[in-house]
Amino acid sequence: MTGKPARAFLLLGLLWAALGVFAAPALAHDTLRSSTPVSNAVVSGLDLVELEFNNDVRYPVVLLHDAAGRRFPSGTPRTRGAKVLVDVDEPLPSGSYTVVWRVVSADGRPIEGEIPFTVRSSTAPLQTAPVSSAPVSSAPAPSRTPASAMGETDEQGGLSGWTWAAMAGVALAGAGALLMWWRRPAHKKWS
């Protein structure tokens, strides 16, 4: 293959390679690396919830509730790079609890999860409530809190609409440039 068809395929290949370079960061999703308390832990008390992610996160929302769904007071979440810290305002009575969290990851997508744990205080009787055995998830999951508290999420996952629109725009611009180059008169040269 020589001449115009070879150059057209080369240009098209370069366009797709450029699209791949820009789309690669959008395909990476951040994850929760560790937490305090850890999932399904049995603790004697809890003063601080600490979540550590693999990248910096923004706009954290962290809620603490018991097995009956009653929320317990906690401080305002604060970020320190890849960590989210939340103070627990009151001592927790014995029982089963869940930390529900949601953050916006480095790629702009919201991620959320739940961390079940149990408090067994030596001074208070244990409340008999089942502990959920759900693993910690960094994938979007249905929210058990009101939408106004947690915001909306794209439940289907994948790339956001803006990413697809940008990729389509680049592809259309490249196709238009290729078409204009292909149809140019043979006597005109590129400068």
Tab-separated table of C-alpha atoms in Angstrom:
chain	number	residue	atom	x	y	z
A	1	MET	CA	0.000	0.000	0.000
A	2	THR	CA	1.512	3.318	-1.089
A	3	GLY	CA	0.400	6.872	-1.562
A	4	LYS	CA	-2.840	8.294	-0.237
A	5	PRO	CA	-4.333	5.111	1.261
A	6	ALA	CA	-1.168	4.380	3.268
A	7	ARG	CA	-1.033	7.940	4.619
A	8	ALA	CA	-4.740	7.840	5.421
A	9	PHE	CA	-4.351	4.616	7.435
A	10	LEU	CA	-1.274	6.032	9.183
A	11	LEU	CA	-3.165	9.199	10.117
A	12	LEU	CA	-6.152	7.167	11.331
A	13	GLY	CA	-3.831	4.944	13.419
A	14	LEU	CA	-2.190	7.991	14.994
A	15	LEU	CA	-5.630	9.407	15.808
A	16	TRP	CA	-6.707	6.181	17.571
A	17	ALA	CA	-3.381	6.044	19.449
A	18	ALA	CA	-3.941	9.608	20.684
A	19	LEU	CA	-7.446	8.665	21.794
A	20	GLY	CA	-6.047	5.692	23.715
A	21	VAL	CA	-3.502	7.876	25.525
A	22	PHE	CA	-6.189	10.298	26.702
A	23	ALA	CA	-8.722	7.598	27.607
A	24	ALA	CA	-6.316	5.431	29.653
A	25	PRO	CA	-6.371	7.626	32.799
A	26	ALA	CA	-10.178	7.735	32.681
A	27	LEU	CA	-10.351	3.936	32.785
A	28	ALA	CA	-8.411	3.670	36.059
A	29	HIS	CA	-10.569	3.656	39.181
A	30	ASP	CA	-9.383	4.417	42.672
A	31	THR	CA	-9.904	1.913	45.460
A	32	LEU	CA	-9.985	1.781	49.236
A	33	ARG	CA	-6.653	0.337	50.420
A	34	SER	CA	-7.255	0.155	54.165
A	35	SER	CA	-9.604	1.322	56.880
A	36	THR	CA	-9.890	1.758	60.621
A	37	PRO	CA	-11.922	-0.118	61.656
A	38	VAL	CA	-11.276	-2.940	59.214
A	39	SER	CA	-14.226	-4.740	57.692
A	40	ASN	CA	-15.954	-7.122	60.156
A	41	ALA	CA	-13.617	-6.120	63.008
A	42	VAL	CA	-14.583	-6.435	66.662
A	43	VAL	CA	-13.358	-3.364	68.556
A	44	SER	CA	-13.669	-2.169	72.141
A	45	GLY	CA	-14.395	1.407	71.034
A	46	LEU	CA	-13.946	3.812	68.168
A	47	ASP	CA	-12.717	7.429	68.328
A	48	LEU	CA	-11.648	7.913	64.709
A	49	VAL	CA	-12.655	6.471	61.334
A	50	GLU	CA	-9.727	6.411	58.908
A	51	LEU	CA	-10.031	5.485	55.229
A	52	GLU	CA	-6.935	5.232	53.023
A	53	PHE	CA	-7.246	5.179	49.224
A	54	ASN	CA	-4.680	4.506	46.500
A	55	ASN	CA	-4.933	8.141	45.249
A	56	ASP	CA	-6.004	11.502	46.586
A	57	VAL	CA	-9.780	11.824	46.930
A	58	ARG	CA	-12.176	14.758	47.271
A	59	TYR	CA	-15.609	15.579	48.715
A	60	PRO	CA	-15.776	12.820	51.331
A	61	VAL	CA	-19.062	11.833	52.956
A	62	VAL	CA	-18.844	9.408	55.883
A	63	LEU	CA	-21.842	8.232	57.921
A	64	LEU	CA	-21.914	5.936	60.931
A	65	HIS	CA	-25.052	3.957	61.772
A	66	ASP	CA	-26.051	0.953	63.844
A	67	ALA	CA	-27.812	-2.229	62.717
A	68	ALA	CA	-31.222	-0.559	63.162
A	69	GLY	CA	-30.204	2.286	60.846
A	70	ARG	CA	-29.848	4.965	63.582
A	71	ARG	CA	-27.119	7.463	62.733
A	72	PHE	CA	-24.477	8.268	65.304
A	73	PRO	CA	-22.857	11.700	65.505
A	74	SER	CA	-19.517	12.029	63.802
A	75	GLY	CA	-17.319	14.967	62.909
A	76	THR	CA	-16.813	16.569	59.533
A	77	PRO	CA	-14.732	14.365	57.206
A	78	ARG	CA	-11.331	15.828	56.361
A	79	THR	CA	-8.837	14.723	53.757
A	80	ARG	CA	-5.077	14.435	53.987
A	81	GLY	CA	-3.975	13.381	50.534
A	82	ALA	CA	-5.195	9.830	50.059
A	83	LYS	CA	-6.634	9.593	53.603
A	84	VAL	CA	-10.069	10.557	54.904
A	85	LEU	CA	-10.383	11.074	58.663
A	86	VAL	CA	-13.587	11.439	60.700
A	87	ASP	CA	-13.834	11.829	64.476
A	88	VAL	CA	-16.525	9.827	66.280
A	89	ASP	CA	-18.184	12.327	68.648
A	90	GLU	CA	-19.570	9.946	71.293
A	91	PRO	CA	-18.563	6.575	72.733
A	92	LEU	CA	-20.409	3.815	70.901
A	93	PRO	CA	-22.455	1.327	72.925
A	94	SER	CA	-21.909	-2.355	72.261
A	95	GLY	CA	-23.514	-3.521	69.033
A	96	SER	CA	-23.154	-3.805	65.267
A	97	TYR	CA	-22.304	-0.744	63.182
A	98	THR	CA	-21.566	0.218	59.617
A	99	VAL	CA	-19.407	3.021	58.250
A	100	VAL	CA	-20.887	4.166	54.928
A	101	TRP	CA	-18.501	6.226	52.823
A	102	ARG	CA	-18.457	8.002	49.510
A	103	VAL	CA	-15.695	10.043	47.862
A	104	VAL	CA	-14.907	11.484	44.456
A	105	SER	CA	-11.848	9.721	43.069
A	106	ALA	CA	-8.937	11.249	41.166
A	107	ASP	CA	-10.661	10.451	37.843
A	108	GLY	CA	-13.770	12.395	38.915
A	109	ARG	CA	-16.019	9.393	39.492
A	110	PRO	CA	-17.785	8.820	42.790
A	111	ILE	CA	-16.907	5.614	44.596
A	112	GLU	CA	-18.572	4.317	47.737
A	113	GLY	CA	-18.642	1.404	50.096
A	114	GLU	CA	-19.583	0.076	53.519
A	115	ILE	CA	-17.482	-1.194	56.393
A	116	PRO	CA	-19.380	-3.319	58.933
A	117	PHE	CA	-17.875	-3.748	62.396
A	118	THR	CA	-18.887	-4.620	65.950
A	119	VAL	CA	-18.242	-2.791	69.220
A	120	ARG	CA	-17.872	-4.988	72.301
A	121	SER	CA	-17.433	-2.844	75.336
A	122	SER	CA	-16.421	-4.539	78.563
A	123	THR	CA	-18.765	-2.250	80.542
A	124	ALA	CA	-21.893	-2.467	78.395
A	125	PRO	CA	-23.919	-5.560	77.416
A	126	LEU	CA	-23.680	-6.645	73.809
A	127	GLN	CA	-26.682	-5.874	71.637
A	128	THR	CA	-27.561	-8.909	69.585
A	129	ALA	CA	-27.698	-7.650	66.019
A	130	PRO	CA	-26.310	-9.528	63.045
A	131	VAL	CA	-23.074	-8.279	61.536
A	132	SER	CA	-23.175	-7.955	57.771
A	133	SER	CA	-20.480	-9.937	56.039
A	134	ALA	CA	-20.454	-7.730	52.949
A	135	PRO	CA	-16.893	-7.058	51.760
A	136	VAL	CA	-15.566	-3.533	51.443
A	137	SER	CA	-16.324	-2.369	47.929
A	138	SER	CA	-14.869	0.474	45.911
A	139	ALA	CA	-17.362	-0.034	43.101
A	140	PRO	CA	-20.482	2.089	43.013
A	141	ALA	CA	-23.225	0.385	45.017
A	142	PRO	CA	-26.825	1.238	45.755
A	143	SER	CA	-27.038	3.793	48.507
A	144	ARG	CA	-28.971	3.102	51.706
A	145	THR	CA	-29.028	6.753	52.632
A	146	PRO	CA	-31.207	9.481	51.195
A	147	ALA	CA	-30.041	10.767	47.818
A	148	SER	CA	-29.737	14.287	49.234
A	149	ALA	CA	-27.109	13.108	51.729
A	150	MET	CA	-25.016	11.107	49.305
A	151	GLY	CA	-25.767	12.636	45.873
A	152	GLU	CA	-26.412	10.741	42.666
A	153	THR	CA	-24.187	8.112	41.083
A	154	ASP	CA	-23.881	6.481	37.686
A	155	GLU	CA	-24.908	2.922	38.583
A	156	GLN	CA	-23.736	1.433	35.286
A	157	GLY	CA	-20.042	2.221	35.800
A	158	GLY	CA	-17.676	2.682	32.858
A	159	LEU	CA	-16.734	5.998	31.338
A	160	SER	CA	-18.709	9.131	32.085
A	161	GLY	CA	-20.826	10.810	29.422
A	162	TRP	CA	-18.370	13.722	29.175
A	163	THR	CA	-15.501	11.346	28.445
A	164	TRP	CA	-17.471	9.651	25.668
A	165	ALA	CA	-18.494	13.041	24.244
A	166	ALA	CA	-14.867	14.239	24.212
A	167	MET	CA	-13.680	11.034	22.568
A	168	ALA	CA	-16.430	11.277	19.940
A	169	GLY	CA	-15.526	14.932	19.288
A	170	VAL	CA	-11.861	14.073	18.763
A	171	ALA	CA	-12.787	11.164	16.491
A	172	LEU	CA	-15.153	13.335	14.416
A	173	ALA	CA	-12.572	16.119	14.144
A	174	GLY	CA	-9.964	13.587	13.020
A	175	ALA	CA	-12.352	12.019	10.505
A	176	GLY	CA	-13.225	15.479	9.153
A	177	ALA	CA	-9.540	16.404	8.810
A	178	LEU	CA	-8.867	13.086	7.078
A	179	LEU	CA	-11.771	13.623	4.680
A	180	MET	CA	-10.649	17.169	3.865
A	181	TRP	CA	-7.090	15.949	3.280
A	182	TRP	CA	-8.309	13.055	1.130
A	183	ARG	CA	-10.489	15.296	-1.078
A	184	ARG	CA	-7.983	18.120	-1.574
A	185	PRO	CA	-6.955	18.795	-5.130
A	186	ALA	CA	-3.811	16.982	-6.184
A	187	HIS	CA	-2.082	20.217	-7.265
A	188	LYS	CA	-2.193	21.747	-3.731
A	189	LYS	CA	0.566	20.826	-1.291
A	190	TRP	CA	0.578	20.933	2.495
A	191	SER	CA	2.756	23.800	3.682
